[in-house]
Amino acid sequence: MKPQLAQQAKTVGDVAPGPFASFVRFVVCGGGIGVLSSGAVALLAGTMPWAVANAVITVASTVLCTELHALFTFGTGKRAGWRRHWQSAGSATAAYAVTSLAVLILHLVQASPGTLTEQVVYLSASGLAGIGRFLVLRLFVFAGGRDGDRAFGRKAAVARRRMVPVPTRLPNRVLTPAAFAVGS
């Protein structure tokens, strides 16, 4: 006869990556695109006002990053839909405002800052805005993970997916107050 409680719990389906793994993926995807965007903004700013160049690059990089975040960073297993693109665009708009404000303040403090100084300010502001964006994307936009998991509920999601055997008969023992004592 096979023991009833000896069954191994099996995980069904994939689980969205945990907070640390998601943050590392976010930095790799978003940071990589951000560094490329920084150079693109600098190139475009030579042909148009800096704020317009930043807006154009922000839109293009947001669309690309949203797709990467849906597929890779937050592990949804599918492309981002329109709702997620619009929500991501809202967080990108806030990031755009932060980077634009930082560069505007730089230009108010220094009339003609060098490209290196401008890039340091821009990338610093982008990094700060990126942390806020990660939190918004993880907690709200991509909180569903693959199968409706909450943002930080990985252990709960794994527990929900486990097949837990239910005993059909209880052992024959008498429960005494000592059985309920802490540590027993």
Coordinates of N, CA and C in Angstrom, one line a residue:
M1 N 0.8 -1.2 0.0 CA 0.0 0.0 0.0 C 0.9 1.2 0.0
K2 N 0.5 2.2 -0.8 CA 1.3 3.4 -1.0 C 1.0 4.4 0.2
P3 N 2.0 5.0 0.8 CA 1.7 5.9 1.9 C 0.9 7.2 1.3
Q4 N -0.1 7.6 2.1 CA -1.0 8.6 1.5 C -0.3 10.0 1.6
L5 N 0.6 10.3 2.5 CA 1.2 11.6 2.6 C 2.6 11.6 2.0
A6 N 3.0 10.6 1.3 CA 4.3 10.6 0.8 C 4.4 11.1 -0.6
Q7 N 3.3 11.7 -1.1 CA 3.3 12.2 -2.5 C 4.1 13.5 -2.5
Q8 N 4.9 13.7 -3.6 CA 5.7 14.9 -3.8 C 4.8 15.9 -4.3
A9 N 4.9 17.1 -3.8 CA 4.1 18.3 -4.3 C 4.8 18.7 -5.6
K10 N 4.0 18.9 -6.6 CA 4.5 19.3 -7.9 C 4.1 20.8 -8.2
T11 N 5.0 21.5 -8.8 CA 4.6 22.9 -9.2 C 4.0 22.8 -10.6
V12 N 2.9 23.5 -10.8 CA 2.2 23.6 -12.0 C 2.4 25.0 -12.6
G13 N 2.9 25.1 -13.8 CA 3.0 26.5 -14.4 C 4.3 27.1 -13.9
D14 N 4.6 28.3 -14.5 CA 5.8 29.1 -14.2 C 5.4 30.1 -13.2
V15 N 6.4 30.6 -12.5 CA 6.2 31.6 -11.5 C 7.0 32.9 -11.9
A16 N 6.4 34.0 -11.8 CA 7.1 35.3 -12.2 C 8.3 35.4 -11.3
P17 N 9.4 36.0 -11.8 CA 10.6 36.1 -11.1 C 10.4 36.9 -9.8
G18 N 11.2 36.7 -8.8 CA 11.1 37.4 -7.5 C 11.6 38.9 -7.7
P19 N 11.4 39.6 -6.6 CA 11.8 41.1 -6.7 C 13.2 41.3 -7.1
F20 N 14.2 40.6 -6.5 CA 15.6 40.8 -6.9 C 15.9 40.5 -8.3
A21 N 15.4 39.3 -8.8 CA 15.6 38.9 -10.2 C 15.0 39.9 -11.1
S22 N 13.8 40.3 -10.8 CA 13.1 41.3 -11.6 C 13.9 42.6 -11.7
F23 N 14.4 43.0 -10.5 CA 15.2 44.3 -10.5 C 16.4 44.2 -11.4
V24 N 17.1 43.1 -11.3 CA 18.3 42.9 -12.1 C 18.0 42.9 -13.6
R25 N 16.9 42.2 -13.9 CA 16.5 42.2 -15.3 C 16.0 43.6 -15.8
F26 N 15.4 44.3 -14.9 CA 14.9 45.7 -15.1 C 16.1 46.6 -15.4
V27 N 17.2 46.4 -14.6 CA 18.4 47.3 -14.8 C 19.1 46.9 -16.1
V28 N 19.1 45.6 -16.4 CA 19.8 45.2 -17.7 C 19.0 45.7 -18.9
C29 N 17.7 45.5 -18.9 CA 16.9 45.9 -20.0 C 16.7 47.4 -20.1
G30 N 16.2 47.9 -19.0 CA 15.9 49.4 -18.9 C 17.1 50.2 -18.9
G31 N 18.1 49.7 -18.2 CA 19.4 50.5 -18.1 C 20.1 50.5 -19.5
G32 N 20.1 49.3 -20.1 CA 20.8 49.2 -21.4 C 20.1 50.1 -22.5
I33 N 18.8 50.1 -22.5 CA 18.0 50.9 -23.4 C 18.2 52.4 -23.0
G34 N 18.3 52.7 -21.7 CA 18.5 54.0 -21.2 C 19.8 54.6 -21.6
V35 N 20.9 53.8 -21.5 CA 22.2 54.3 -22.0 C 22.2 54.6 -23.5
L36 N 21.6 53.7 -24.3 CA 21.5 53.9 -25.7 C 20.6 55.1 -26.0
S37 N 19.5 55.3 -25.2 CA 18.7 56.5 -25.4 C 19.4 57.8 -25.1
S38 N 20.3 57.7 -24.1 CA 21.0 58.9 -23.7 C 21.9 59.4 -24.9
G39 N 22.5 58.4 -25.5 CA 23.3 58.8 -26.7 C 22.4 59.3 -27.8
A40 N 21.3 58.7 -28.0 CA 20.3 59.1 -29.1 C 19.8 60.5 -28.8
V41 N 19.5 60.8 -27.5 CA 19.0 62.2 -27.2 C 20.1 63.2 -27.5
A42 N 21.3 62.9 -27.1 CA 22.5 63.8 -27.4 C 22.6 64.1 -28.9
L43 N 22.5 63.0 -29.7 CA 22.6 63.2 -31.2 C 21.4 64.0 -31.7
L44 N 20.2 63.6 -31.3 CA 19.0 64.4 -31.8 C 19.0 65.8 -31.3
A45 N 19.5 66.1 -30.1 CA 19.5 67.4 -29.6 C 20.3 68.4 -30.4
G46 N 21.2 67.9 -31.3 CA 21.9 68.7 -32.2 C 21.0 69.2 -33.4
T47 N 19.9 68.6 -33.6 CA 19.0 69.0 -34.7 C 17.7 69.6 -34.3
M48 N 17.4 69.4 -33.0 CA 16.1 69.9 -32.5 C 16.3 70.3 -31.0
P49 N 15.3 71.0 -30.4 CA 15.4 71.3 -29.0 C 15.6 70.1 -28.1
W50 N 16.3 70.2 -27.0 CA 16.7 69.0 -26.2 C 15.4 68.4 -25.7
A51 N 14.4 69.1 -25.2 CA 13.2 68.6 -24.7 C 12.4 67.8 -25.7
V52 N 12.4 68.2 -27.0 CA 11.7 67.5 -28.0 C 12.5 66.2 -28.3
A53 N 13.8 66.3 -28.4 CA 14.6 65.1 -28.6 C 14.4 64.0 -27.5
N54 N 14.3 64.5 -26.3 CA 14.1 63.6 -25.1 C 12.7 63.0 -25.2
A55 N 11.7 63.8 -25.7 CA 10.3 63.2 -25.8 C 10.3 62.1 -26.9
V56 N 10.9 62.4 -28.0 CA 10.9 61.4 -29.1 C 11.6 60.1 -28.7
I57 N 12.7 60.2 -28.1 CA 13.5 59.0 -27.6 C 12.7 58.3 -26.5
T58 N 12.1 59.1 -25.6 CA 11.4 58.5 -24.5 C 10.2 57.7 -25.0
V59 N 9.5 58.2 -26.0 CA 8.4 57.4 -26.5 C 8.9 56.1 -27.2
A60 N 9.9 56.2 -28.0 CA 10.4 55.0 -28.7 C 11.0 54.0 -27.6
S61 N 11.7 54.5 -26.7 CA 12.3 53.5 -25.7 C 11.3 53.0 -24.8
T62 N 10.2 53.7 -24.5 CA 9.2 53.2 -23.6 C 8.4 52.0 -24.3
V63 N 8.1 52.2 -25.5 CA 7.5 51.1 -26.2 C 8.3 49.8 -26.2
L64 N 9.6 50.0 -26.6 CA 10.5 48.9 -26.6 C 10.7 48.2 -25.2
C65 N 10.9 49.1 -24.2 CA 11.1 48.6 -22.8 C 9.9 47.9 -22.3
T66 N 8.7 48.4 -22.6 CA 7.5 47.8 -22.1 C 7.4 46.3 -22.6
E67 N 7.7 46.2 -23.9 CA 7.7 44.8 -24.5 C 8.7 43.9 -23.8
L68 N 9.9 44.4 -23.6 CA 11.0 43.7 -22.9 C 10.6 43.3 -21.5
H69 N 10.0 44.3 -20.8 CA 9.6 44.1 -19.4 C 8.5 43.0 -19.3
A70 N 7.6 43.1 -20.2 CA 6.5 42.1 -20.2 C 7.0 40.7 -20.5
L71 N 7.9 40.5 -21.5 CA 8.4 39.2 -21.8 C 9.5 38.7 -20.9
F72 N 10.4 39.6 -20.5 CA 11.6 39.1 -19.8 C 11.7 39.5 -18.3
T73 N 11.5 40.8 -18.1 CA 11.8 41.3 -16.7 C 10.8 40.8 -15.7
F74 N 9.5 40.9 -16.0 CA 8.4 40.5 -15.1 C 7.8 39.1 -15.4
G75 N 8.3 38.5 -16.5 CA 7.9 37.1 -16.8 C 6.4 36.9 -17.0
T76 N 5.8 37.7 -17.8 CA 4.3 37.5 -18.0 C 4.1 36.4 -19.1
G77 N 5.2 36.1 -19.9 CA 5.1 35.1 -20.9 C 4.3 35.5 -22.1
K78 N 3.9 36.8 -22.2 CA 3.2 37.3 -23.4 C 3.6 38.7 -23.6
R79 N 3.3 39.2 -24.8 CA 3.6 40.6 -25.1 C 2.6 41.5 -24.3
A80 N 3.1 42.8 -24.1 CA 2.3 43.7 -23.3 C 1.1 44.2 -24.2
G81 N -0.1 44.3 -23.6 CA -1.2 44.8 -24.3 C -1.3 46.3 -24.3
W82 N -2.3 46.8 -24.8 CA -2.5 48.3 -24.8 C -2.6 48.9 -23.4
R83 N -3.3 48.2 -22.5 CA -3.4 48.7 -21.2 C -2.1 48.8 -20.5
R84 N -1.3 47.8 -20.6 CA 0.1 47.9 -20.0 C 0.9 48.9 -20.7
H85 N 0.8 49.1 -22.0 CA 1.6 50.2 -22.7 C 1.1 51.5 -22.2
W86 N -0.2 51.8 -22.0 CA -0.6 53.1 -21.5 C -0.2 53.3 -20.0
Q87 N -0.2 52.2 -19.2 CA 0.2 52.4 -17.8 C 1.7 52.6 -17.8
S88 N 2.4 51.9 -18.6 CA 3.9 52.1 -18.7 C 4.2 53.5 -19.2
A89 N 3.4 54.0 -20.1 CA 3.6 55.4 -20.6 C 3.4 56.4 -19.5
G90 N 2.5 56.1 -18.6 CA 2.3 57.1 -17.5 C 3.5 57.2 -16.6
S91 N 4.1 56.0 -16.3 CA 5.3 56.1 -15.5 C 6.5 56.6 -16.3
A92 N 6.5 56.4 -17.6 CA 7.6 57.0 -18.4 C 7.4 58.5 -18.5
T93 N 6.2 59.0 -18.5 CA 5.9 60.4 -18.5 C 6.5 61.1 -17.3
A94 N 6.3 60.4 -16.1 CA 6.9 60.9 -14.9 C 8.4 60.9 -15.0
A95 N 9.0 59.9 -15.5 CA 10.5 59.8 -15.7 C 10.9 60.9 -16.7
Y96 N 10.2 61.1 -17.7 CA 10.5 62.2 -18.7 C 10.5 63.5 -18.0
A97 N 9.6 63.8 -17.1 CA 9.5 65.0 -16.4 C 10.7 65.2 -15.4
V98 N 11.1 64.1 -14.8 CA 12.2 64.1 -13.9 C 13.5 64.4 -14.6
T99 N 13.7 63.8 -15.8 CA 15.0 64.0 -16.5 C 15.0 65.4 -17.1
S100 N 13.9 65.8 -17.7 CA 13.8 67.2 -18.2 C 14.0 68.2 -17.2
L101 N 13.4 68.1 -16.0 CA 13.6 69.0 -14.9 C 15.0 69.1 -14.5
A102 N 15.7 67.9 -14.4 CA 17.1 67.9 -13.9 C 18.0 68.6 -14.9
V103 N 17.8 68.4 -16.2 CA 18.6 69.1 -17.2 C 18.3 70.5 -17.3
L104 N 17.0 70.9 -17.1 CA 16.6 72.3 -17.1 C 17.3 73.0 -15.9
I105 N 17.3 72.4 -14.7 CA 18.0 73.0 -13.6 C 19.5 73.1 -13.9
L106 N 20.1 72.1 -14.5 CA 21.5 72.2 -14.9 C 21.7 73.4 -15.8
H107 N 20.9 73.6 -16.7 CA 21.0 74.8 -17.7 C 20.8 76.1 -17.0
L108 N 20.0 76.1 -15.9 CA 19.8 77.3 -15.1 C 21.0 77.6 -14.3
V109 N 21.7 76.6 -13.8 CA 22.9 76.7 -12.9 C 24.1 77.0 -13.8
Q110 N 24.2 76.3 -14.9 CA 25.3 76.5 -15.8 C 24.8 76.9 -17.2
A111 N 25.2 78.0 -17.7 CA 24.7 78.5 -19.0 C 25.0 77.5 -20.1
S112 N 26.2 77.0 -20.2 CA 26.6 76.1 -21.3 C 27.4 74.9 -20.7
P113 N 26.6 73.9 -20.1 CA 27.3 72.8 -19.6 C 27.9 71.9 -20.7
G114 N 28.9 71.2 -20.4 CA 29.5 70.3 -21.4 C 28.6 69.1 -21.6
T115 N 28.9 68.4 -22.7 CA 28.1 67.2 -23.0 C 28.2 66.1 -21.9
L116 N 29.4 66.0 -21.3 CA 29.7 65.0 -20.3 C 28.9 65.4 -19.0
T117 N 28.9 66.6 -18.6 CA 28.1 67.1 -17.5 C 26.6 66.9 -17.7
E118 N 26.2 67.2 -18.9 CA 24.7 67.0 -19.2 C 24.4 65.5 -19.1
Q119 N 25.3 64.6 -19.6 CA 25.0 63.2 -19.6 C 25.0 62.7 -18.2
V120 N 25.9 63.2 -17.3 CA 25.9 62.7 -15.9 C 24.6 63.1 -15.2
V121 N 24.2 64.3 -15.4 CA 22.9 64.8 -14.8 C 21.7 64.0 -15.4
Y122 N 21.7 63.8 -16.7 CA 20.6 63.1 -17.3 C 20.6 61.6 -16.9
L123 N 21.7 60.9 -16.8 CA 21.7 59.5 -16.4 C 21.5 59.4 -14.9
S124 N 21.9 60.3 -14.1 CA 21.6 60.3 -12.7 C 20.1 60.4 -12.5
A125 N 19.5 61.4 -13.1 CA 18.0 61.6 -13.0 C 17.3 60.4 -13.6
S126 N 17.8 59.8 -14.7 CA 17.2 58.6 -15.2 C 17.2 57.4 -14.3
G127 N 18.4 57.3 -13.6 CA 18.5 56.2 -12.6 C 17.5 56.3 -11.5
L128 N 17.4 57.5 -11.0 CA 16.5 57.8 -9.9 C 15.0 57.6 -10.3
A129 N 14.7 58.1 -11.5 CA 13.3 57.9 -12.0 C 13.1 56.4 -12.3
G130 N 14.2 55.7 -12.7 CA 14.1 54.2 -13.0 C 13.7 53.4 -11.8
I131 N 14.2 53.8 -10.7 CA 13.9 53.1 -9.4 C 12.4 53.2 -9.2
G132 N 11.9 54.4 -9.3 CA 10.5 54.7 -9.1 C 9.6 54.0 -10.1
R133 N 10.1 53.9 -11.4 CA 9.4 53.3 -12.4 C 9.4 51.8 -12.2
F134 N 10.5 51.2 -11.7 CA 10.5 49.8 -11.4 C 9.4 49.4 -10.4
L135 N 9.3 50.2 -9.3 CA 8.3 50.0 -8.3 C 6.9 50.0 -8.9
V136 N 6.6 51.1 -9.7 CA 5.3 51.2 -10.3 C 5.0 50.0 -11.2
L137 N 5.9 49.7 -12.1 CA 5.7 48.6 -13.0 C 5.5 47.2 -12.3
R138 N 6.4 47.0 -11.3 CA 6.3 45.7 -10.5 C 5.0 45.6 -9.7
L139 N 4.7 46.7 -9.0 CA 3.5 46.6 -8.1 C 2.2 46.8 -8.7
F140 N 2.2 47.5 -9.9 CA 0.9 47.8 -10.5 C 0.7 47.3 -11.9
V141 N 1.6 47.7 -12.8 CA 1.4 47.4 -14.2 C 1.6 45.9 -14.5
F142 N 2.7 45.3 -14.0 CA 2.9 43.8 -14.3 C 2.7 43.0 -13.0
A143 N 1.9 43.4 -12.1 CA 1.7 42.7 -10.9 C 1.1 41.3 -11.1
G144 N 0.5 41.1 -12.2 CA -0.2 39.8 -12.4 C 0.8 38.7 -12.7
G145 N 2.0 38.9 -13.1 CA 3.0 37.9 -13.4 C 2.4 37.0 -14.5
R146 N 2.7 35.7 -14.4 CA 2.3 34.8 -15.5 C 0.8 34.4 -15.3
D147 N 0.5 34.0 -14.0 CA -0.9 33.5 -13.8 C -1.6 34.2 -12.7
G148 N -1.5 35.5 -12.7 CA -2.3 36.3 -11.8 C -1.6 36.4 -10.4
D149 N -0.3 36.1 -10.3 CA 0.4 36.3 -9.0 C 0.5 37.8 -8.7
R150 N 0.5 38.1 -7.4 CA 0.7 39.4 -7.0 C 2.2 39.7 -7.1
A151 N 2.6 41.0 -7.0 CA 4.0 41.4 -7.3 C 5.0 40.7 -6.4
F152 N 4.8 40.6 -5.1 CA 5.7 40.1 -4.2 C 5.2 38.8 -3.5
G153 N 4.2 38.1 -4.1 CA 3.7 36.9 -3.6 C 4.2 35.7 -4.2
R154 N 5.5 35.6 -4.5 CA 6.0 34.4 -5.2 C 5.8 33.1 -4.3
K155 N 6.1 33.2 -3.0 CA 5.9 32.0 -2.2 C 4.5 31.6 -2.1
A156 N 3.6 32.6 -2.0 CA 2.2 32.3 -2.0 C 1.7 31.7 -3.3
A157 N 2.3 32.2 -4.4 CA 1.9 31.7 -5.8 C 2.4 30.2 -5.9
V158 N 3.6 29.9 -5.4 CA 4.1 28.6 -5.5 C 3.2 27.6 -4.6
A159 N 2.9 28.1 -3.4 CA 2.0 27.3 -2.5 C 0.7 27.0 -3.2
R160 N 0.1 28.0 -3.9 CA -1.2 27.8 -4.5 C -1.1 26.8 -5.6
R161 N 0.0 26.7 -6.3 CA 0.2 25.8 -7.4 C 0.6 24.4 -7.0
R162 N 0.9 24.2 -5.7 CA 1.3 22.8 -5.3 C 0.0 21.9 -5.1
M163 N 0.3 20.7 -5.5 CA -0.8 19.7 -5.3 C -0.6 19.2 -3.9
V164 N -1.5 19.5 -3.0 CA -1.4 19.1 -1.6 C -2.3 17.9 -1.3
P165 N -1.7 16.7 -1.0 CA -2.5 15.6 -0.7 C -3.3 15.8 0.6
V166 N -4.5 15.3 0.6 CA -5.4 15.4 1.7 C -5.5 14.0 2.3
P167 N -5.1 13.9 3.6 CA -5.2 12.6 4.2 C -6.7 12.1 4.3
T168 N -6.9 10.8 4.0 CA -8.2 10.3 4.1 C -8.6 9.8 5.5
R169 N -7.5 9.5 6.3 CA -7.8 9.1 7.6 C -6.8 9.7 8.6
L170 N -7.2 10.1 9.7 CA -6.4 10.7 10.7 C -5.7 9.7 11.5
P171 N -4.5 9.9 12.0 CA -3.8 9.0 12.9 C -4.6 8.8 14.2
N172 N -4.5 7.6 14.8 CA -5.2 7.3 16.1 C -4.3 7.8 17.2
R173 N -4.4 9.1 17.6 CA -3.7 9.6 18.8 C -4.7 10.6 19.5
V174 N -4.5 10.6 20.7 CA -5.3 11.5 21.6 C -4.5 12.8 21.7
L175 N -5.2 13.9 21.4 CA -4.6 15.2 21.6 C -4.8 15.7 23.0
T176 N -3.7 16.0 23.6 CA -3.7 16.5 25.0 C -3.2 17.9 25.0
P177 N -3.4 18.7 26.1 CA -2.9 20.0 26.1 C -1.4 20.1 25.8
A178 N -0.7 19.1 26.1 CA 0.8 19.2 25.9 C 1.1 19.2 24.3
A179 N 0.1 18.6 23.5 CA 0.3 18.5 22.1 C 0.3 19.9 21.5
F180 N -0.4 20.9 22.2 CA -0.5 22.2 21.6 C 0.5 23.2 22.2
A181 N 1.4 22.7 23.0 CA 2.5 23.5 23.6 C 3.4 24.0 22.5
V182 N 4.0 25.2 22.7 CA 4.9 25.8 21.7 C 6.1 24.9 21.6
G183 N 6.6 24.6 20.4 CA 7.8 23.9 20.2 C 7.6 22.4 20.2
S184 N 6.4 21.9 20.3 CA 6.2 20.4 20.3 C 5.8 20.0 18.9

